[in-house]
Coordinates of N, CA, C and O in Angstrom, one line a residue:
M146 N -7.1 -18.3 -8.0 CA -7.1 -16.9 -8.0 C -5.6 -16.4 -8.1 O -4.7 -16.9 -7.5
S147 N -5.4 -15.4 -8.9 CA -4.1 -14.9 -9.1 C -3.9 -13.4 -8.6 O -4.9 -12.7 -8.5
F148 N -2.7 -13.1 -8.3 CA -2.4 -11.7 -7.8 C -1.4 -11.2 -8.8 O -0.2 -11.4 -8.7
D149 N -1.9 -10.4 -9.8 CA -1.2 -10.1 -11.0 C -0.5 -8.8 -11.0 O -1.1 -7.7 -10.8
A150 N 0.8 -8.8 -11.3 CA 1.6 -7.7 -11.6 C 1.8 -7.7 -13.1 O 1.5 -8.7 -13.8
H151 N 2.2 -6.7 -13.7 CA 2.3 -6.6 -15.2 C 3.7 -6.1 -15.6 O 4.3 -5.2 -14.9
R152 N 4.2 -6.6 -16.8 CA 5.5 -6.2 -17.2 C 5.4 -5.8 -18.7 O 4.7 -6.3 -19.5
C153 N 6.2 -4.7 -19.0 CA 6.3 -4.3 -20.4 C 7.5 -5.0 -21.1 O 8.3 -5.6 -20.4
P154 N 7.7 -4.8 -22.4 CA 8.8 -5.5 -23.1 C 10.2 -5.0 -22.6 O 11.2 -5.7 -22.8
N155 N 10.3 -3.8 -21.9 CA 11.6 -3.3 -21.4 C 11.9 -3.8 -20.0 O 12.9 -3.4 -19.4
G156 N 11.0 -4.6 -19.5 CA 11.3 -5.3 -18.2 C 10.7 -4.5 -17.0 O 10.9 -4.9 -15.8
H157 N 10.0 -3.4 -17.2 CA 9.5 -2.6 -16.0 C 8.2 -3.4 -15.5 O 7.4 -3.8 -16.3
V158 N 8.1 -3.5 -14.2 CA 7.0 -4.3 -13.6 C 6.2 -3.3 -12.7 O 6.8 -2.5 -12.0
T159 N 4.9 -3.4 -12.9 CA 4.0 -2.5 -12.1 C 2.9 -3.4 -11.4 O 2.5 -4.4 -11.9
Y160 N 2.4 -2.9 -10.3 CA 1.2 -3.4 -9.7 C 0.4 -2.2 -9.2 O 1.0 -1.4 -8.4
P161 N -0.8 -2.0 -9.5 CA -1.6 -2.8 -10.4 C -1.1 -2.5 -11.9 O -0.3 -1.6 -12.1
G162 N -1.6 -3.3 -12.8 CA -1.2 -3.1 -14.2 C -1.8 -1.9 -14.8 O -2.7 -1.3 -14.3
H163 N -1.2 -1.5 -15.9 CA -1.6 -0.3 -16.6 C -1.7 -0.6 -18.1 O -1.0 -1.6 -18.5
T164 N -2.4 0.1 -18.9 CA -2.5 -0.1 -20.3 C -1.1 0.1 -20.9 O -0.6 -0.7 -21.7
V165 N -0.4 1.2 -20.5 CA 1.0 1.4 -21.0 C 1.8 1.6 -19.7 O 1.4 2.0 -18.7
C166 N 3.1 1.2 -19.9 CA 4.1 1.3 -18.8 C 4.3 2.8 -18.4 O 4.5 3.6 -19.2
P167 N 4.2 3.1 -17.1 CA 4.4 4.4 -16.6 C 5.8 4.9 -16.7 O 6.1 6.1 -16.7
D168 N 6.8 3.9 -16.9 CA 8.2 4.3 -17.0 C 8.6 4.6 -18.4 O 9.4 5.5 -18.6
C169 N 8.1 3.8 -19.4 CA 8.6 4.0 -20.8 C 7.5 4.2 -21.8 O 7.8 4.5 -22.9
G170 N 6.3 4.0 -21.5 CA 5.2 4.2 -22.4 C 4.9 3.0 -23.3 O 4.0 3.1 -24.1
E171 N 5.6 1.9 -23.2 CA 5.3 0.7 -23.9 C 4.1 0.0 -23.4 O 3.8 0.2 -22.2
E172 N 3.4 -0.8 -24.2 CA 2.3 -1.5 -23.8 C 2.7 -2.6 -22.8 O 3.7 -3.3 -23.1
Q173 N 2.0 -2.8 -21.7 CA 2.3 -3.9 -20.8 C 1.7 -5.1 -21.3 O 0.5 -5.2 -21.4
T174 N 2.5 -6.1 -21.7 CA 2.0 -7.3 -22.4 C 2.1 -8.6 -21.6 O 1.4 -9.6 -21.9
E175 N 2.9 -8.6 -20.5 CA 3.0 -9.8 -19.7 C 2.4 -9.7 -18.4 O 2.5 -8.7 -17.7
T176 N 1.8 -10.8 -17.9 CA 1.2 -10.8 -16.6 C 2.1 -11.8 -15.7 O 2.5 -12.8 -16.2
I177 N 2.4 -11.3 -14.5 CA 3.2 -12.1 -13.5 C 2.3 -12.3 -12.3 O 1.9 -11.4 -11.6
D178 N 2.1 -13.6 -12.0 CA 1.3 -14.0 -10.8 C 2.2 -13.9 -9.6 O 3.1 -14.7 -9.5
L179 N 1.9 -13.1 -8.6 CA 2.7 -12.9 -7.4 C 2.2 -13.8 -6.3 O 2.7 -13.8 -5.2
S180 N 1.1 -14.6 -6.5 CA 0.4 -15.3 -5.4 C 1.3 -16.4 -4.8 O 1.1 -16.8 -3.7
D181 N 2.3 -16.9 -5.6 CA 3.2 -17.9 -5.0 C 4.6 -17.3 -4.6 O 5.5 -18.1 -4.3
E182 N 4.7 -16.0 -4.6 CA 6.0 -15.4 -4.3 C 6.0 -14.9 -2.8 O 4.9 -14.8 -2.2
T183 N 7.2 -14.6 -2.3 CA 7.3 -13.9 -1.0 C 7.9 -12.5 -1.3 O 8.5 -12.3 -2.3
G184 N 7.5 -11.6 -0.4 CA 8.0 -10.3 -0.5 C 8.4 -9.8 0.9 O 8.3 -10.5 1.9
E185 N 9.0 -8.6 0.9 CA 9.5 -8.0 2.2 C 8.6 -6.7 2.5 O 8.4 -5.9 1.6
V186 N 8.2 -6.6 3.8 CA 7.5 -5.5 4.2 C 8.4 -4.2 4.2 O 9.4 -4.2 4.9
V187 N 8.0 -3.2 3.4 CA 8.8 -2.0 3.3 C 8.4 -1.1 4.5 O 9.2 -0.4 5.2
T188 N 7.1 -1.0 4.7 CA 6.5 -0.2 5.8 C 5.1 -0.7 6.0 O 4.5 -1.4 5.2
W189 N 4.5 -0.3 7.1 CA 3.1 -0.7 7.5 C 2.5 0.4 8.3 O 3.2 1.3 8.9
T190 N 1.2 0.3 8.5 CA 0.4 1.2 9.3 C -0.8 0.5 9.8 O -1.2 -0.5 9.2
K191 N -1.4 1.0 10.9 CA -2.6 0.4 11.4 C -3.7 1.5 11.4 O -3.6 2.5 12.1
S192 N -4.8 1.2 10.7 CA -5.9 2.1 10.6 C -6.9 1.7 11.7 O -7.3 0.6 11.8
T193 N -7.3 2.7 12.5 CA -8.3 2.4 13.6 C -9.7 3.0 13.2 O -10.6 2.7 13.9
A194 N -9.7 3.9 12.2 CA -11.0 4.5 11.8 C -11.2 4.0 10.4 O -10.8 4.6 9.4
T195 N -11.8 2.8 10.2 CA -12.0 2.2 8.9 C -13.4 2.4 8.3 O -14.3 2.8 9.0
P196 N -13.5 2.3 7.0 CA -14.8 2.4 6.4 C -15.8 1.3 6.8 O -15.3 0.3 7.4
P197 N -17.1 1.5 6.6 CA -18.0 0.5 7.0 C -17.7 -0.9 6.4 O -17.3 -1.0 5.2
G198 N -17.7 -1.9 7.2 CA -17.4 -3.3 6.8 C -16.0 -3.7 6.8 O -15.7 -4.9 6.6
V199 N -15.1 -2.8 7.1 CA -13.7 -3.1 7.1 C -13.3 -3.3 8.6 O -13.7 -2.6 9.5
R200 N -12.5 -4.4 8.8 CA -12.2 -4.8 10.2 C -11.4 -3.6 10.9 O -10.8 -2.8 10.3
Q201 N -11.6 -3.6 12.2 CA -10.9 -2.6 13.1 C -10.1 -3.3 14.1 O -10.7 -4.2 14.8
P202 N -8.9 -3.0 14.3 CA -8.1 -2.2 13.5 C -7.7 -2.9 12.2 O -7.8 -4.1 12.1
N203 N -7.3 -2.2 11.2 CA -6.9 -2.8 9.9 C -5.5 -2.5 9.6 O -5.1 -1.3 9.3
T204 N -4.6 -3.5 9.7 CA -3.2 -3.3 9.4 C -2.9 -3.4 7.9 O -3.3 -4.4 7.3
L205 N -2.3 -2.4 7.4 CA -1.9 -2.4 6.0 C -0.4 -2.4 5.8 O 0.3 -1.8 6.6
A206 N 0.1 -3.0 4.7 CA 1.5 -3.1 4.5 C 1.8 -2.8 3.1 O 1.1 -3.1 2.2
I207 N 3.0 -2.1 2.8 CA 3.5 -2.0 1.5 C 4.6 -3.1 1.4 O 5.5 -3.1 2.3
V208 N 4.5 -4.0 0.4 CA 5.3 -5.1 0.3 C 6.1 -5.0 -1.0 O 5.5 -4.7 -2.1
E209 N 7.4 -5.3 -1.0 CA 8.2 -5.3 -2.2 C 8.5 -6.7 -2.6 O 9.0 -7.5 -1.8
F210 N 8.2 -7.0 -3.9 CA 8.5 -8.3 -4.5 C 9.7 -8.1 -5.5 O 9.7 -7.1 -6.2
D211 N 10.5 -9.1 -5.6 CA 11.6 -9.2 -6.6 C 11.1 -10.1 -7.7 O 10.8 -11.3 -7.5
V212 N 11.0 -9.5 -8.9 CA 10.5 -10.3 -10.1 C 11.6 -10.3 -11.1 O 11.8 -9.3 -11.8
D213 N 12.4 -11.3 -11.1 CA 13.5 -11.4 -12.1 C 14.4 -10.2 -12.1 O 14.8 -9.7 -13.2
G214 N 14.8 -9.8 -10.9 CA 15.7 -8.6 -10.8 C 15.0 -7.3 -10.8 O 15.7 -6.3 -10.5
A215 N 13.7 -7.2 -11.1 CA 13.0 -5.9 -11.0 C 12.1 -6.0 -9.8 O 11.6 -7.0 -9.4
S216 N 12.0 -4.8 -9.1 CA 11.2 -4.8 -7.9 C 9.8 -4.2 -8.2 O 9.7 -3.3 -9.1
V217 N 8.8 -4.7 -7.5 CA 7.5 -4.1 -7.6 C 6.8 -4.1 -6.2 O 7.1 -5.0 -5.5
R218 N 6.1 -3.0 -5.9 CA 5.5 -2.9 -4.6 C 4.0 -3.0 -4.7 O 3.4 -2.5 -5.7
A219 N 3.4 -3.5 -3.7 CA 1.9 -3.7 -3.6 C 1.5 -3.3 -2.2 O 2.2 -3.5 -1.2
L220 N 0.4 -2.6 -2.1 CA -0.3 -2.2 -0.8 C -1.4 -3.1 -0.6 O -2.2 -3.4 -1.5
G221 N -1.5 -3.6 0.6 CA -2.6 -4.5 1.0 C -2.7 -4.7 2.5 O -1.9 -4.3 3.3
Q222 N -3.8 -5.4 2.8 CA -4.1 -5.7 4.2 C -3.1 -6.8 4.7 O -2.7 -7.7 3.9
A223 N -2.8 -6.8 6.0 CA -2.0 -7.9 6.6 C -3.0 -8.8 7.3 O -4.1 -8.4 7.7
T224 N -2.6 -10.0 7.5 CA -3.4 -11.0 8.1 C -3.4 -10.9 9.6 O -4.2 -11.4 10.3
T225 N -2.4 -10.1 10.1 CA -2.2 -10.0 11.6 C -1.7 -8.6 11.9 O -1.2 -7.9 11.1
D226 N -1.9 -8.2 13.2 CA -1.3 -6.9 13.6 C 0.1 -7.0 14.0 O 0.8 -6.0 14.2
E227 N 0.6 -8.3 14.1 CA 2.0 -8.5 14.5 C 2.9 -8.6 13.2 O 3.3 -9.6 12.8
I228 N 3.1 -7.4 12.6 CA 3.9 -7.3 11.4 C 4.9 -6.2 11.6 O 4.6 -5.2 12.2
E229 N 6.1 -6.4 11.1 CA 7.2 -5.4 11.2 C 7.9 -5.1 9.9 O 7.9 -6.0 9.0
T230 N 8.4 -4.0 9.7 CA 9.3 -3.7 8.6 C 10.4 -4.7 8.5 O 11.0 -5.0 9.5
G231 N 10.6 -5.2 7.3 CA 11.6 -6.2 7.1 C 11.1 -7.6 7.1 O 11.8 -8.6 6.7
D232 N 9.9 -7.9 7.6 CA 9.3 -9.2 7.6 C 9.1 -9.8 6.2 O 8.8 -9.0 5.3
T233 N 9.3 -11.1 6.1 CA 9.0 -11.7 4.8 C 7.6 -12.2 4.9 O 7.1 -12.8 5.9
V234 N 6.8 -11.9 3.8 CA 5.4 -12.2 3.8 C 5.0 -12.9 2.5 O 5.8 -12.8 1.5
E235 N 3.9 -13.5 2.5 CA 3.3 -14.1 1.3 C 1.9 -13.7 1.1 O 1.2 -13.5 2.1
P236 N 1.4 -13.6 -0.1 CA 0.0 -13.2 -0.4 C -0.9 -14.4 0.0 O -0.5 -15.6 -0.4
V237 N -2.0 -14.2 0.6 CA -2.9 -15.3 1.0 C -4.3 -14.8 0.5 O -4.8 -13.7 0.9
Y238 N -4.9 -15.7 -0.2 CA -6.3 -15.3 -0.8 C -7.3 -15.4 0.3 O -7.3 -16.3 1.1
V239 N -8.2 -14.4 0.3 CA -9.4 -14.4 1.2 C -10.6 -14.0 0.3 O -10.6 -13.3 -0.6
E240 N -11.7 -14.6 0.7 CA -13.0 -14.4 -0.1 C -13.6 -13.1 0.2 O -14.3 -12.6 -0.7
E241 N -13.4 -12.5 1.3 CA -14.0 -11.2 1.6 C -13.0 -10.3 2.4 O -12.7 -10.6 3.5
L242 N -12.6 -9.3 1.7 CA -11.7 -8.3 2.3 C -12.4 -7.3 3.2 O -11.9 -6.7 4.1
R243 N -13.7 -7.3 3.0 CA -14.6 -6.5 3.8 C -16.0 -7.0 3.7 O -16.3 -7.9 2.9
D244 N -16.9 -6.7 4.6 CA -18.3 -7.2 4.7 C -19.1 -6.6 3.5 O -19.3 -5.3 3.5
P245 N -19.5 -7.4 2.5 CA -20.2 -6.8 1.4 C -21.6 -6.3 1.8 O -22.2 -5.5 1.0
D246 N -22.1 -6.6 2.9 CA -23.4 -6.1 3.3 C -23.4 -4.8 4.1 O -24.4 -4.1 4.4
A247 N -22.2 -4.3 4.4 CA -22.0 -3.0 5.1 C -21.8 -1.9 4.0 O -21.2 -2.2 2.9
G248 N -22.2 -0.8 4.3 CA -22.0 0.3 3.3 C -23.2 0.4 2.3 O -24.2 -0.2 2.5
I249 N -22.9 1.2 1.2 CA -24.0 1.5 0.3 C -24.0 0.7 -1.0 O -24.9 0.7 -1.7
R250 N -22.9 -0.1 -1.3 CA -22.8 -0.8 -2.5 C -23.6 -2.1 -2.4 O -23.6 -2.8 -1.4
E251 N -24.2 -2.5 -3.5 CA -24.9 -3.8 -3.6 C -23.8 -4.9 -3.7 O -22.8 -4.7 -4.3
R252 N -24.1 -6.0 -3.1 CA -23.2 -7.2 -3.0 C -22.7 -7.5 -4.5 O -21.6 -7.8 -4.7
E253 N -23.6 -7.5 -5.4 CA -23.3 -8.0 -6.8 C -22.5 -6.9 -7.6 O -22.1 -7.2 -8.7
S254 N -22.4 -5.7 -7.0 CA -21.8 -4.6 -7.8 C -20.3 -4.7 -8.0 O -19.7 -4.0 -8.8
Q255 N -19.6 -5.5 -7.2 CA -18.2 -5.6 -7.3 C -17.7 -6.9 -6.7 O -18.4 -7.6 -6.0
A256 N -16.4 -7.1 -6.9 CA -15.7 -8.3 -6.2 C -15.3 -7.9 -4.8 O -14.8 -6.8 -4.6
W257 N -15.4 -8.8 -3.9 CA -15.0 -8.5 -2.5 C -13.8 -9.3 -2.1 O -13.4 -9.2 -0.9
D258 N -13.3 -10.2 -2.9 CA -12.2 -11.0 -2.6 C -10.9 -10.3 -2.9 O -10.9 -9.3 -3.6
G259 N -9.8 -11.0 -2.5 CA -8.5 -10.4 -2.8 C -7.4 -11.1 -2.0 O -7.6 -12.2 -1.5
F260 N -6.3 -10.4 -1.8 CA -5.2 -11.0 -1.0 C -4.8 -10.2 0.2 O -4.9 -8.9 0.1
R261 N -4.4 -10.8 1.2 CA -3.8 -10.2 2.4 C -2.3 -10.7 2.5 O -2.0 -11.8 1.9
F262 N -1.5 -10.0 3.2 CA -0.1 -10.5 3.4 C 0.1 -11.1 4.7 O -0.3 -10.6 5.8
E263 N 0.6 -12.3 4.7 CA 0.8 -13.1 5.9 C 2.3 -13.4 6.1 O 3.0 -13.8 5.2
P264 N 2.8 -13.1 7.3 CA 4.2 -13.4 7.6 C 4.5 -14.9 7.5 O 3.7 -15.7 7.8
V265 N 5.7 -15.2 7.0 CA 6.1 -16.6 6.8 C 7.2 -16.9 7.8 O 7.9 -16.1 8.3

């Protein structure tokens, strides 16, 4: 499983990817897998009123990755409530970010897997 950021020919990196770069309008042609990278927690929050099937509390973090001198930020769940601004984290694959049987969507209607951020 990969955790993909995208880069345009001018070196701008975004997550998630876009058809065209939001900075310069060029087509984003390169994919960069962040799953083996580490990043730094820029900020975090803890949600105690979560949607059906999402764990309570749900700690979320904005993490900044350095990709060949360009920075890119990603928002995602943390693996623990013990996370602080400035922590170094790595993406960790999980099969279910939420309970697919909770809520109104059919299990087959979407992917339920993804990445959480774990302190290293």
